[in-house]
Short mmCIF file of C-alpha atoms in Angstrom, two decimals:
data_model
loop_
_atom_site.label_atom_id
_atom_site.label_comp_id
_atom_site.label_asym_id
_atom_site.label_seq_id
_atom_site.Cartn_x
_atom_site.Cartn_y
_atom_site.Cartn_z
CA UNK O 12 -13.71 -5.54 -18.69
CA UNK O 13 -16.27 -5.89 -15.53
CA UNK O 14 -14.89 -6.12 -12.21
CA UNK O 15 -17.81 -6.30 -9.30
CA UNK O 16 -17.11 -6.32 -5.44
CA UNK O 17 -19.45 -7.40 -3.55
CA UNK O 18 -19.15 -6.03 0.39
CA UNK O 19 -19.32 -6.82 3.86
CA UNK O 20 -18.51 -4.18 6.38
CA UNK O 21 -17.09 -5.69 9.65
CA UNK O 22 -18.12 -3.89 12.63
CA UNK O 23 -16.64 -6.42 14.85
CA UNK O 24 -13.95 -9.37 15.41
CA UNK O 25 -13.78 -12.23 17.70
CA UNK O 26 -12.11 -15.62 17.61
CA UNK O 27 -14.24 -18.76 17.76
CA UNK O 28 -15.05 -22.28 16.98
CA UNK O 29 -14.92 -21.57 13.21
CA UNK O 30 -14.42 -18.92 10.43
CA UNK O 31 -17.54 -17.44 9.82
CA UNK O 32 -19.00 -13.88 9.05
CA UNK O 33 -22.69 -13.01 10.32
CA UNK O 34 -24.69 -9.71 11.24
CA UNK O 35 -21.35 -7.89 10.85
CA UNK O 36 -19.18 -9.95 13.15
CA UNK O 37 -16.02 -12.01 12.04
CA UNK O 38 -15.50 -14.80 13.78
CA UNK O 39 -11.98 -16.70 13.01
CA UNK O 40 -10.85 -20.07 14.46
CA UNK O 41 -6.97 -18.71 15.80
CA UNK O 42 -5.89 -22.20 15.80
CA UNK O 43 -7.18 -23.00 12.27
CA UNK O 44 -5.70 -19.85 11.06
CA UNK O 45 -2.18 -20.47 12.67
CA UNK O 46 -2.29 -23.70 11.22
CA UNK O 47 -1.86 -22.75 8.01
CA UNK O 48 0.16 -19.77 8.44
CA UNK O 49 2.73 -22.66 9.87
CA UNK O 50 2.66 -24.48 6.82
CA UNK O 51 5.80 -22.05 5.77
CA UNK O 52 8.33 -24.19 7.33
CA UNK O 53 10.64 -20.44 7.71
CA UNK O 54 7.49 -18.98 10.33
CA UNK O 55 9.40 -20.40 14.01
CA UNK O 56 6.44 -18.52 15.76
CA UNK O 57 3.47 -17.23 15.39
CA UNK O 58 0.70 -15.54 17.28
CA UNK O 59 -2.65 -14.18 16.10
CA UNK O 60 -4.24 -10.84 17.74
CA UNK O 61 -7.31 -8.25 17.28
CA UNK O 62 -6.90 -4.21 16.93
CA UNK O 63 -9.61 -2.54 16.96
CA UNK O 64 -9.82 1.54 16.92
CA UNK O 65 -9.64 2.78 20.45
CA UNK O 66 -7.94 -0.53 21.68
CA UNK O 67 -4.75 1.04 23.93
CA UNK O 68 -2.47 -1.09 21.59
CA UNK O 69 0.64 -0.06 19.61
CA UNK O 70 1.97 -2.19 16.33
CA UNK O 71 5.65 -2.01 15.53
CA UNK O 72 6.94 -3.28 13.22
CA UNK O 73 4.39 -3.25 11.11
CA UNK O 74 5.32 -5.24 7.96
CA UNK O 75 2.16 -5.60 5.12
CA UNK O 76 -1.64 -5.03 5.41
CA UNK O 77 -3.90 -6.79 3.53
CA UNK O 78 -7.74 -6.80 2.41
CA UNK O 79 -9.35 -10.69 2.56
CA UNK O 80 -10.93 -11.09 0.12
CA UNK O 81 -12.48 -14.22 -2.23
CA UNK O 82 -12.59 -14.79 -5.42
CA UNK O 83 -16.58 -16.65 -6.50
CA UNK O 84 -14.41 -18.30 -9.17
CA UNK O 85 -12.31 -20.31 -6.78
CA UNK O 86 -8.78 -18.30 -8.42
CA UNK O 87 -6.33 -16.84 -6.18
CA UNK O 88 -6.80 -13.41 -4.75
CA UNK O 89 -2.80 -12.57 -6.15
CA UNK O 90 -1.97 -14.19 -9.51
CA UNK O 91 1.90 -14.90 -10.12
CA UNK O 92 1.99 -14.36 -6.69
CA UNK O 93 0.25 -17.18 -4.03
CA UNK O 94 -1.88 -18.63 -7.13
CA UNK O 95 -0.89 -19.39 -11.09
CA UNK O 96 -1.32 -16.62 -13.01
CA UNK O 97 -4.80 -15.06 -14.25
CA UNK O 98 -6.40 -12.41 -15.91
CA UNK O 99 -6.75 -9.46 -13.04
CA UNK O 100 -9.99 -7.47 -13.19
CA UNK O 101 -12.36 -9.26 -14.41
CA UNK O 102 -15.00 -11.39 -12.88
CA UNK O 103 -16.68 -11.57 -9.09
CA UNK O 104 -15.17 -10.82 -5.98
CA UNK O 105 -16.05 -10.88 -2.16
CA UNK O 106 -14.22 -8.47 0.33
CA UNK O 107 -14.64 -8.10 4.52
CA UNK O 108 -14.37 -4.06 4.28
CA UNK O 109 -13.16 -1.73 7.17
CA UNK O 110 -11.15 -4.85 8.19
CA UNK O 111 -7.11 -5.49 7.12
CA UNK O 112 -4.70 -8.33 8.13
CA UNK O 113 -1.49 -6.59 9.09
CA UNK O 114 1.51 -8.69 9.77
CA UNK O 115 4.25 -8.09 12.75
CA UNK O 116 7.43 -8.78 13.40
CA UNK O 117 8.04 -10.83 16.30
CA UNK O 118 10.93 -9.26 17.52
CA UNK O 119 13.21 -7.65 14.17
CA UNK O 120 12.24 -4.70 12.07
CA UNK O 121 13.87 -2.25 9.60
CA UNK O 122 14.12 0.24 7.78
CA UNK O 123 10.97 0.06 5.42
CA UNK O 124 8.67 -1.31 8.52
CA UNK O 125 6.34 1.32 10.52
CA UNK O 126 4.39 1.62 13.11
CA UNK O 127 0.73 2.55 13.61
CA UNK O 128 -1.35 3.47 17.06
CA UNK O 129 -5.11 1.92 17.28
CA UNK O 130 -5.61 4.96 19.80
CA UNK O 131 -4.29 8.62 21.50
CA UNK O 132 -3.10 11.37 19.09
CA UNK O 133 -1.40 8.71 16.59
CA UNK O 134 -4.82 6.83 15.80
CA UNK O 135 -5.65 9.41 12.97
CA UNK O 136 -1.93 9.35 11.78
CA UNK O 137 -2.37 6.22 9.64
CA UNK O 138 -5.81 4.86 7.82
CA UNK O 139 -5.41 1.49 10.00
CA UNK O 140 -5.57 2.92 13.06
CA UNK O 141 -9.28 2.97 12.00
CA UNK O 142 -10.05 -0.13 10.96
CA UNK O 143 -10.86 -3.69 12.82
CA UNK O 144 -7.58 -5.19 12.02
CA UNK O 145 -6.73 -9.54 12.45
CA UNK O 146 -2.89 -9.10 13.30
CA UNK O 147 -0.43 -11.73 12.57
CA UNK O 148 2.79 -11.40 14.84
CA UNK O 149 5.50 -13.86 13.93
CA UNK O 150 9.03 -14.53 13.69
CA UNK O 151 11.12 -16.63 10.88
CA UNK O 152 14.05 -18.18 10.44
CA UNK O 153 15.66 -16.05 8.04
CA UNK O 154 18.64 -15.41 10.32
CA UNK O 155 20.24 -13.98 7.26
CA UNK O 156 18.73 -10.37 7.13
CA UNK O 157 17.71 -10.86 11.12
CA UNK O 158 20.57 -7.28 11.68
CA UNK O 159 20.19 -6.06 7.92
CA UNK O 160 18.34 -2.72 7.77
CA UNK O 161 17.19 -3.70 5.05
CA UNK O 162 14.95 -6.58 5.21
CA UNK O 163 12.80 -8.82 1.90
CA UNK O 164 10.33 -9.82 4.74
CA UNK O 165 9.47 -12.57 2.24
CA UNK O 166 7.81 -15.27 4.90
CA UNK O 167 6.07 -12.81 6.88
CA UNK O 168 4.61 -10.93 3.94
CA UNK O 169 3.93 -14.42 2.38
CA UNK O 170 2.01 -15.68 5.18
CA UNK O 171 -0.10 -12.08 5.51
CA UNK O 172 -1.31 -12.43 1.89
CA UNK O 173 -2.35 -16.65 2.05
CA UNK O 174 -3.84 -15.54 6.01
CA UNK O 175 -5.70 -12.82 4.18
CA UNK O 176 -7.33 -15.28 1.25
CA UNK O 177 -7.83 -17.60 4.13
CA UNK O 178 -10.09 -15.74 6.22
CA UNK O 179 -11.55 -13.92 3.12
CA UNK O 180 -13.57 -17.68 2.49
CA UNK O 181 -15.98 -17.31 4.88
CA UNK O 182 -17.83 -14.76 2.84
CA UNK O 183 -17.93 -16.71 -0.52
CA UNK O 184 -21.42 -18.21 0.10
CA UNK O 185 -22.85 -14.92 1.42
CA UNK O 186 -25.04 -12.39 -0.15
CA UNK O 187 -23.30 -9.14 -0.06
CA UNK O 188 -24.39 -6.08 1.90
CA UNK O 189 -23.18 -4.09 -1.16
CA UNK O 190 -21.42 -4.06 -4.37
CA UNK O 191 -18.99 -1.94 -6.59
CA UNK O 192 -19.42 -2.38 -10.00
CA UNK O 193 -16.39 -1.50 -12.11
CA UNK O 194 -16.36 -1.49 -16.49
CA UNK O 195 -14.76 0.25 -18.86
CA UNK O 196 -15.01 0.10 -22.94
CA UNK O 197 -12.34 -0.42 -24.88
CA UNK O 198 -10.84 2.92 -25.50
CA UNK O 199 -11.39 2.46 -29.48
CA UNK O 200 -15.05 1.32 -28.94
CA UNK O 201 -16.50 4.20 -26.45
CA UNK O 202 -19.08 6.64 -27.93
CA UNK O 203 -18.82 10.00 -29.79
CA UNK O 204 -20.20 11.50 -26.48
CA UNK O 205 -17.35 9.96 -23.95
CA UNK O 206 -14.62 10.87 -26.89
CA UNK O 207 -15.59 14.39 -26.96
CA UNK O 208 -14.51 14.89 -22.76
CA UNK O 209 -11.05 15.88 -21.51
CA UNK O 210 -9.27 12.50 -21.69
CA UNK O 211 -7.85 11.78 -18.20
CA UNK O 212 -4.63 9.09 -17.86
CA UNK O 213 -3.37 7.68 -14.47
CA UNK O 214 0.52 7.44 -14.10
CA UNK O 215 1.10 5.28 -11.26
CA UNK O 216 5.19 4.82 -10.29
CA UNK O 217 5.41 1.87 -7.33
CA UNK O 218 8.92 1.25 -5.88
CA UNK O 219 11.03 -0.90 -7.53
CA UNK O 220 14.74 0.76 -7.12
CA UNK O 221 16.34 -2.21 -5.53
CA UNK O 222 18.24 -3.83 -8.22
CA UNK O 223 18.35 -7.10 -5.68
CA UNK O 224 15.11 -9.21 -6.32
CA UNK O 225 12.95 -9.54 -3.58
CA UNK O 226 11.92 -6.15 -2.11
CA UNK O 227 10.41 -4.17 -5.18
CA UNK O 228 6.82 -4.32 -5.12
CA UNK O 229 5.13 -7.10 -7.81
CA UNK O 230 3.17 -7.04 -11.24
CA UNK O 231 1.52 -10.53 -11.59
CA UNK O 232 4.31 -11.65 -9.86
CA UNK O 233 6.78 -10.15 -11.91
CA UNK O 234 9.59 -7.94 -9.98
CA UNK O 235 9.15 -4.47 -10.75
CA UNK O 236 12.86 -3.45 -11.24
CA UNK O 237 12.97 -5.35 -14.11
CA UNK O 238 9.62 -3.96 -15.77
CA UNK O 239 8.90 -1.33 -18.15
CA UNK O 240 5.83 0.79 -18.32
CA UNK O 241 2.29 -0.81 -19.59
CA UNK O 242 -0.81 0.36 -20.00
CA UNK O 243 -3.14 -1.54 -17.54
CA UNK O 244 -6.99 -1.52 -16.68
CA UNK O 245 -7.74 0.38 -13.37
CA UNK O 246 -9.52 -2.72 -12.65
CA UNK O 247 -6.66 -4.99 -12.51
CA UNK O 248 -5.12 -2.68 -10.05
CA UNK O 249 -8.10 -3.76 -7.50
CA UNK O 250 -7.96 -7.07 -8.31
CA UNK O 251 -4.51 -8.34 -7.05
CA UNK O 252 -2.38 -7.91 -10.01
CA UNK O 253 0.25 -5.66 -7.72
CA UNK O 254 1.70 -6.86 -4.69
CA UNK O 255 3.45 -4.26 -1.97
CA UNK O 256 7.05 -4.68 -1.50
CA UNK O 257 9.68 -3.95 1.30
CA UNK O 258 11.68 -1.30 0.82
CA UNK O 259 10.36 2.23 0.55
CA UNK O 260 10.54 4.35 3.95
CA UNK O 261 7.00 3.56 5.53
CA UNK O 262 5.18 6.51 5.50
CA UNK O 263 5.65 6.82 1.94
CA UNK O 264 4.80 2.55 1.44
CA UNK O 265 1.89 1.77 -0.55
CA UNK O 266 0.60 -1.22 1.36
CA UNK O 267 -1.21 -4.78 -1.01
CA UNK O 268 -4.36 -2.96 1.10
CA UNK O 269 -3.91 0.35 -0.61
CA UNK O 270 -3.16 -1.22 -3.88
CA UNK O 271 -6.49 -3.34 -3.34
CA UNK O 272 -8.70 -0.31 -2.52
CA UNK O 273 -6.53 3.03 -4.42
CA UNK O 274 -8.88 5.91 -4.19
CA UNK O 275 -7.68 8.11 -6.43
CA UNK O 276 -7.94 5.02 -9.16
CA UNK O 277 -11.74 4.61 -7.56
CA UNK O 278 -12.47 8.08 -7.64
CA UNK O 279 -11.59 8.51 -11.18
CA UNK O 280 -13.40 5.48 -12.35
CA UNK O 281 -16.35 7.16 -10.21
CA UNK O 282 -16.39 10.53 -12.70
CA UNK O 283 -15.53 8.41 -15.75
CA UNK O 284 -18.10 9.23 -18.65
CA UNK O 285 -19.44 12.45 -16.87
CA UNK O 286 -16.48 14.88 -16.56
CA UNK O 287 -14.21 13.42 -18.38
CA UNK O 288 -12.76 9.92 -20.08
CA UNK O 289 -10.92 8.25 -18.21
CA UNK O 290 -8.47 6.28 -20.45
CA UNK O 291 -6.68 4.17 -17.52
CA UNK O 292 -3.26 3.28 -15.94
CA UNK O 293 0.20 4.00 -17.15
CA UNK O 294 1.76 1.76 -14.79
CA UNK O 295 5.44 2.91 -14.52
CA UNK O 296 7.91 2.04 -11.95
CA UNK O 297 11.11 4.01 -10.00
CA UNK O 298 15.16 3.27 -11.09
CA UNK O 299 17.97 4.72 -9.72
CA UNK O 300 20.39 5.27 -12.39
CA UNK O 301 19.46 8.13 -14.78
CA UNK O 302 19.40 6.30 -18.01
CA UNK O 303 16.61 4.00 -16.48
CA UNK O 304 14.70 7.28 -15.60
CA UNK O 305 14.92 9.12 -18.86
CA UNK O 306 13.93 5.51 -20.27
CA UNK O 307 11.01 4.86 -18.66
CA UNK O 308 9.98 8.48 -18.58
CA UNK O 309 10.12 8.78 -22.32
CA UNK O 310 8.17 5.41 -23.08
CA UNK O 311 5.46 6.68 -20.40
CA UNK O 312 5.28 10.22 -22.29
CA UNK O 313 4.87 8.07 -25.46
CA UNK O 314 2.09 6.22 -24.63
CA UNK O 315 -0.12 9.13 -23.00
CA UNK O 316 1.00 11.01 -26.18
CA UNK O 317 -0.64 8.21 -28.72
CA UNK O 318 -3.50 7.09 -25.79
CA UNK O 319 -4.71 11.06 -26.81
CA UNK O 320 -4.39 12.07 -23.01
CA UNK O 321 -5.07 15.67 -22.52
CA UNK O 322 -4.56 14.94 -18.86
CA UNK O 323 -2.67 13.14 -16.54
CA UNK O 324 -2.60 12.68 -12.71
CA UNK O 325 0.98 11.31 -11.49
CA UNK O 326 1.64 10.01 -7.76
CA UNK O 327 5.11 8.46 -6.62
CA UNK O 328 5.54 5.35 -3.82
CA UNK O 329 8.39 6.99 -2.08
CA UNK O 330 10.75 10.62 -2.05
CA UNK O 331 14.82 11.56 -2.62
CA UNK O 332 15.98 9.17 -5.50
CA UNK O 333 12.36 8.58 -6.62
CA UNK O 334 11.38 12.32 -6.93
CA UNK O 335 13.73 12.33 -10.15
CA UNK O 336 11.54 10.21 -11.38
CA UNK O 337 8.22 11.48 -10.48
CA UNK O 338 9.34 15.55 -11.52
CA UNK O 339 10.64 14.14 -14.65
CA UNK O 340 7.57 12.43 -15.82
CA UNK O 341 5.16 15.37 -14.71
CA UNK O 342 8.00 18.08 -16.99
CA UNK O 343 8.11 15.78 -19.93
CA UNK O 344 4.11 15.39 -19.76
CA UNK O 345 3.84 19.24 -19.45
CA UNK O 346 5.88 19.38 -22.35
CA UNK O 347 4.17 17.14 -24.34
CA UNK O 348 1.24 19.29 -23.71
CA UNK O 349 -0.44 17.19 -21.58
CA UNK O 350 -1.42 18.86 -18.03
CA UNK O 351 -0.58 17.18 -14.90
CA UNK O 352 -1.77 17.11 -11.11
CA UNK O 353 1.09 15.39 -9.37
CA UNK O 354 0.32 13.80 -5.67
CA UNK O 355 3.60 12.94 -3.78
CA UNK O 356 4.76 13.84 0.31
CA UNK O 357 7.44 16.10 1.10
CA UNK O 358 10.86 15.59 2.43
CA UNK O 359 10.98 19.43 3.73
CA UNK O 360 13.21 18.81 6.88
CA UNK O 361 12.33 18.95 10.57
CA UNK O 362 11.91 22.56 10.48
CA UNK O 363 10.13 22.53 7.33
CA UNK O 364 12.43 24.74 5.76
CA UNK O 365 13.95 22.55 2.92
CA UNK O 366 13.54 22.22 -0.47
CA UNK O 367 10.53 20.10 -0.60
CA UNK O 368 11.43 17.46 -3.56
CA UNK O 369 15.04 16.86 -4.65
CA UNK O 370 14.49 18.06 -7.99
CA UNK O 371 12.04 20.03 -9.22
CA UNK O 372 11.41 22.08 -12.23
CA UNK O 373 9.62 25.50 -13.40
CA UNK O 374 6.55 22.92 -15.42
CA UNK O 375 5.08 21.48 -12.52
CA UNK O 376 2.05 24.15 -11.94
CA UNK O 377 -0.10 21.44 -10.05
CA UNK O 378 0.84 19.51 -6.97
CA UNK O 379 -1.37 17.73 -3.99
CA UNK O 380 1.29 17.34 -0.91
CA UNK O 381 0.18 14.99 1.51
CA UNK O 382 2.80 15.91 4.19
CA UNK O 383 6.24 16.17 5.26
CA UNK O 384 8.12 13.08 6.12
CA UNK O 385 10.92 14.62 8.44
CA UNK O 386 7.70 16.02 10.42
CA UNK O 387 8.38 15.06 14.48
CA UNK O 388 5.97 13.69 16.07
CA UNK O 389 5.56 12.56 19.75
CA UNK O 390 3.38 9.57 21.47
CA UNK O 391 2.59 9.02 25.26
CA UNK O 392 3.01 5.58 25.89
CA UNK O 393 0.54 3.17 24.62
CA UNK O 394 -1.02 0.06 27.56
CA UNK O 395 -0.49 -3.03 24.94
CA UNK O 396 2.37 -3.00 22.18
CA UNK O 397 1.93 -6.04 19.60
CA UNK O 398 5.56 -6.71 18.02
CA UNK O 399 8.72 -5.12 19.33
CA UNK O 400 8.76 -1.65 20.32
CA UNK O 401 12.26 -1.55 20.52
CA UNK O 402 12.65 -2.01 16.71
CA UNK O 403 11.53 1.22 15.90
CA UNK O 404 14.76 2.92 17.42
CA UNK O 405 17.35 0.11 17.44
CA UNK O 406 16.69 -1.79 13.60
CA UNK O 407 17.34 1.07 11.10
CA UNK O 408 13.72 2.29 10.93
CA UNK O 409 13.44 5.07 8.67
CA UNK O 410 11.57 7.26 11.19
CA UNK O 411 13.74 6.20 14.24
CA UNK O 412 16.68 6.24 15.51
CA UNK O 413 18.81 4.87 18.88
CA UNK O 414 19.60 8.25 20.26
CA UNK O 415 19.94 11.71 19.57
CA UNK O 416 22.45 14.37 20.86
CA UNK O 417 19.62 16.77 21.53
CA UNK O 418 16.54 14.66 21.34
CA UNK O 419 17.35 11.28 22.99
CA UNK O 420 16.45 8.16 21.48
CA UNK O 421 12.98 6.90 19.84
CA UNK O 422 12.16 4.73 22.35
CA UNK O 423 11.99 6.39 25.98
CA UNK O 424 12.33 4.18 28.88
CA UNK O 425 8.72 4.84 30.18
CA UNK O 426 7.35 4.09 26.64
CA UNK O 427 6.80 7.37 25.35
CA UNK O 428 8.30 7.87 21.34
CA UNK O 429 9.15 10.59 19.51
CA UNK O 430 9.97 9.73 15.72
CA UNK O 431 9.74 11.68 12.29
CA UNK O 432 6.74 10.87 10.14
CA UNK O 433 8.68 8.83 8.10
CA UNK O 434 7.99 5.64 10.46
CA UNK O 435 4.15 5.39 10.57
CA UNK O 436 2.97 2.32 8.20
CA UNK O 437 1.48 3.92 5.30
CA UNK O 438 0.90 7.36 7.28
CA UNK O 439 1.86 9.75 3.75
CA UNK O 440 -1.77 7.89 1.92
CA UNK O 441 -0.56 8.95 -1.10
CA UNK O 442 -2.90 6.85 -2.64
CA UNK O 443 -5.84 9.18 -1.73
CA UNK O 444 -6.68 8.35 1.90
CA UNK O 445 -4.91 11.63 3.00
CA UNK O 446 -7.52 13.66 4.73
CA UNK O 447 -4.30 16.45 5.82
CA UNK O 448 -5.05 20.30 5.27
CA UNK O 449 -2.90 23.26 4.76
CA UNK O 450 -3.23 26.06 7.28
CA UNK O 451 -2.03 29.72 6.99
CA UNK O 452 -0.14 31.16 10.07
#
């Protein structure tokens, strides 16, 4: 299987007479664009805006980012998804790089939206504070989860994916500044060389606990709730076979953008063949009841058992119910004598003092945290805020909250926030964007 991505880096955004891509600069027709996003007969408004890093703007809430991208086939960038279904990691691909569409909500958030700063001390606190971001603000008509906490987002997140293969067209034609070549043998076929390296297998677990269709994140499609685990080609991973979904608390979300782009998958595709063999994705999901854990965690051991894997990296989309999962798979792997680096955030309290998983057990030797969730943080207040500031206190947000005995609510009257970690879109980059140290006091 041969995946190759060829690149454009954007250095710059501006809207125009037309959608077009030159020296660096995107230019998008707004109109045009808005068009189309109103095609969804649920979107009652909509309003397109630019974000660049150092722009004095805030985003809240922040729904879905995605990568545009075009496929030199003329197939839909998500299959199952906005397009019929197709084979995922294969073929040619064009992508506008350090750029994202993000999608806001007009006025309502929740509790798995976020918020992220293109600016001040919370720039660095998410990866799309650096990056030249198109940003869709709109509103629905989905009156029916307007007050839910808990929200499927469904025409907003719609609209951000179709916006993002929309403006991802203008680079089809183009010859690309760069490309990323990505094949891998079939495991049986690969040399006497590659066999003879520590075999390396990727367990991936996106969130799919909500036994409600609608806000688990997507395979092909395919609600992950209902899904067991599969071995998959890294490849069709970056190639749109996994849609985000709306329900994890933000910090921990893995966003269509990281799914598109996963380091740690790229990284390990990088070393495959040198350091080790690289045997590809056990891609597992998150339950809630028990039985569905021990399920899914034995079937996973199984096939890294038979795939030969003498090693396996393991990294969560969320914490509390979900680290049951995630500590289960890495014992039973241990115990199946296959070692395991697990990557995963913290839920250690706002003093930092907590137990930092809700389970954990005496096999897991090797763990990469990428930060606490419960982790305060405080924001002056920013000159431009896209969306609705006030959603991050008053709609359930998992990192804010309408007011606090000691602390006062989220959302100060001169603009100012203070909120846990958990509320910053993305801001845990589990996925290997996490550039966080440890420090020894």
């Amino acid at each position: 299987m041969k995946l190759e991505i060829g690149n454009f880096q954007v250095k710059d955004i501006q809207f125009g007479s037309e959608l077009s891509y030159k020296d660096g600069i995107l230019t998008i027709n707004k109109e045009e664009a808005l068009k189309m996003v109103r095609e969804d007969e649920r979107i009652t408004e909509a309003e397109l805006y630019i974000a660049k890093p150092g722009d004095k703007i805030r985003l809240c809430p922040v729904k879905e980012a995605i990568e545009p991208r075009v496929r030199l086939d003329g197939k839909g960038l998500f299959p199952g998804y906005t397009s019929p279904l197709r084979q995922s990691g294969e073929g040619v691909l064009h992508a506008l790089k350090n750029c994202s569409v993000l999608v806001v909500g007009r006025h309502w958030g929740g509790f798995q939206d976020g918020l992220i700063d293109m600016s001040g001390p919370g720039q660095k606190l998410t990866y799309f504070g650096g990056l030249n971001n198109i940003v869709l603000v709109a509103d629905t008509n989905e009156e029916f989860e307007k007050r839910e906490q808990q929200k499927k987002n469904d025409a907003l997140r719609r609209a951000g994916h179709k916006l993002a293969e929309f403006i991802g067209q203008c680079v089809k034609d183009l010859t690309p500044e760069s490309k990323d070549v990505y094949e891998t043998t079939p495991i049986t076929k690969r040399s006497i060389e590659i066999n003879k390296l520590p075999s390396v297998v990727a367990v991936l677990q996106p969130q799919s606990q909500m036994e409600a269709l609608g806000y688990n994140d997507l395979i092909y499609g395919w609600d992950m709730n209902k899904y067991l685990p599969t071995l998959m080609s890294p490849q069709e991973v970056l190639d749109g076979a996994l849609i985000s979904g709306s329900f994890m608390p933000c910090s921990s979300k893995w966003s269509t953008y990281d799914f598109q782009n996963f380091p740690i998958l790229r990284r390990l595709m990088e070393e495959d063949g040198k350091d080790y063999n690289f045997l590809g994705v056990i891609m597992s999901n998150l339950n809630v009841a028990m039985e569905q854990k021990e399920r899914v965690i034995q079937m996973l051991v199984q096939q890294a058992t038979e795939l030969g894997a003498d090693f396996a990296l393991v990294t969560e989309e969320g914490y509390g119910n979900p680290d049951a999962d995630y500590v289960g798979a890495i014992a039973a792997l241990e115990t199946a004598g296959i070692k395991v680096v697990g990557v995963a955030n913290e839920c250690t309290g706002r003093d930092g003092a907590s137990q930092p998983l809700v389970t954990l057990d005496e096999k897991i030797v090797a763990m990469v945290s990428t930060g606490n969730v419960s982790e305060l943080i405080e924001l002056p207040p920013m000159e431009t805020v896209l969306g609705e500031l006030e959603a991050l206190g008053r709609d359930g947000n998992s990192g804010g909250w309408e007011g606090d005995e000691v602390l006062g609510p989220s959302v100060r009257p001169d603009g100012s926030i203070i909120m846990e970690d958990n509320g910053l879109f993305c801001g845990d980059m589990t996925v290997g964007w996490s550039t966080k140290t440890m420090k020894d006091f």
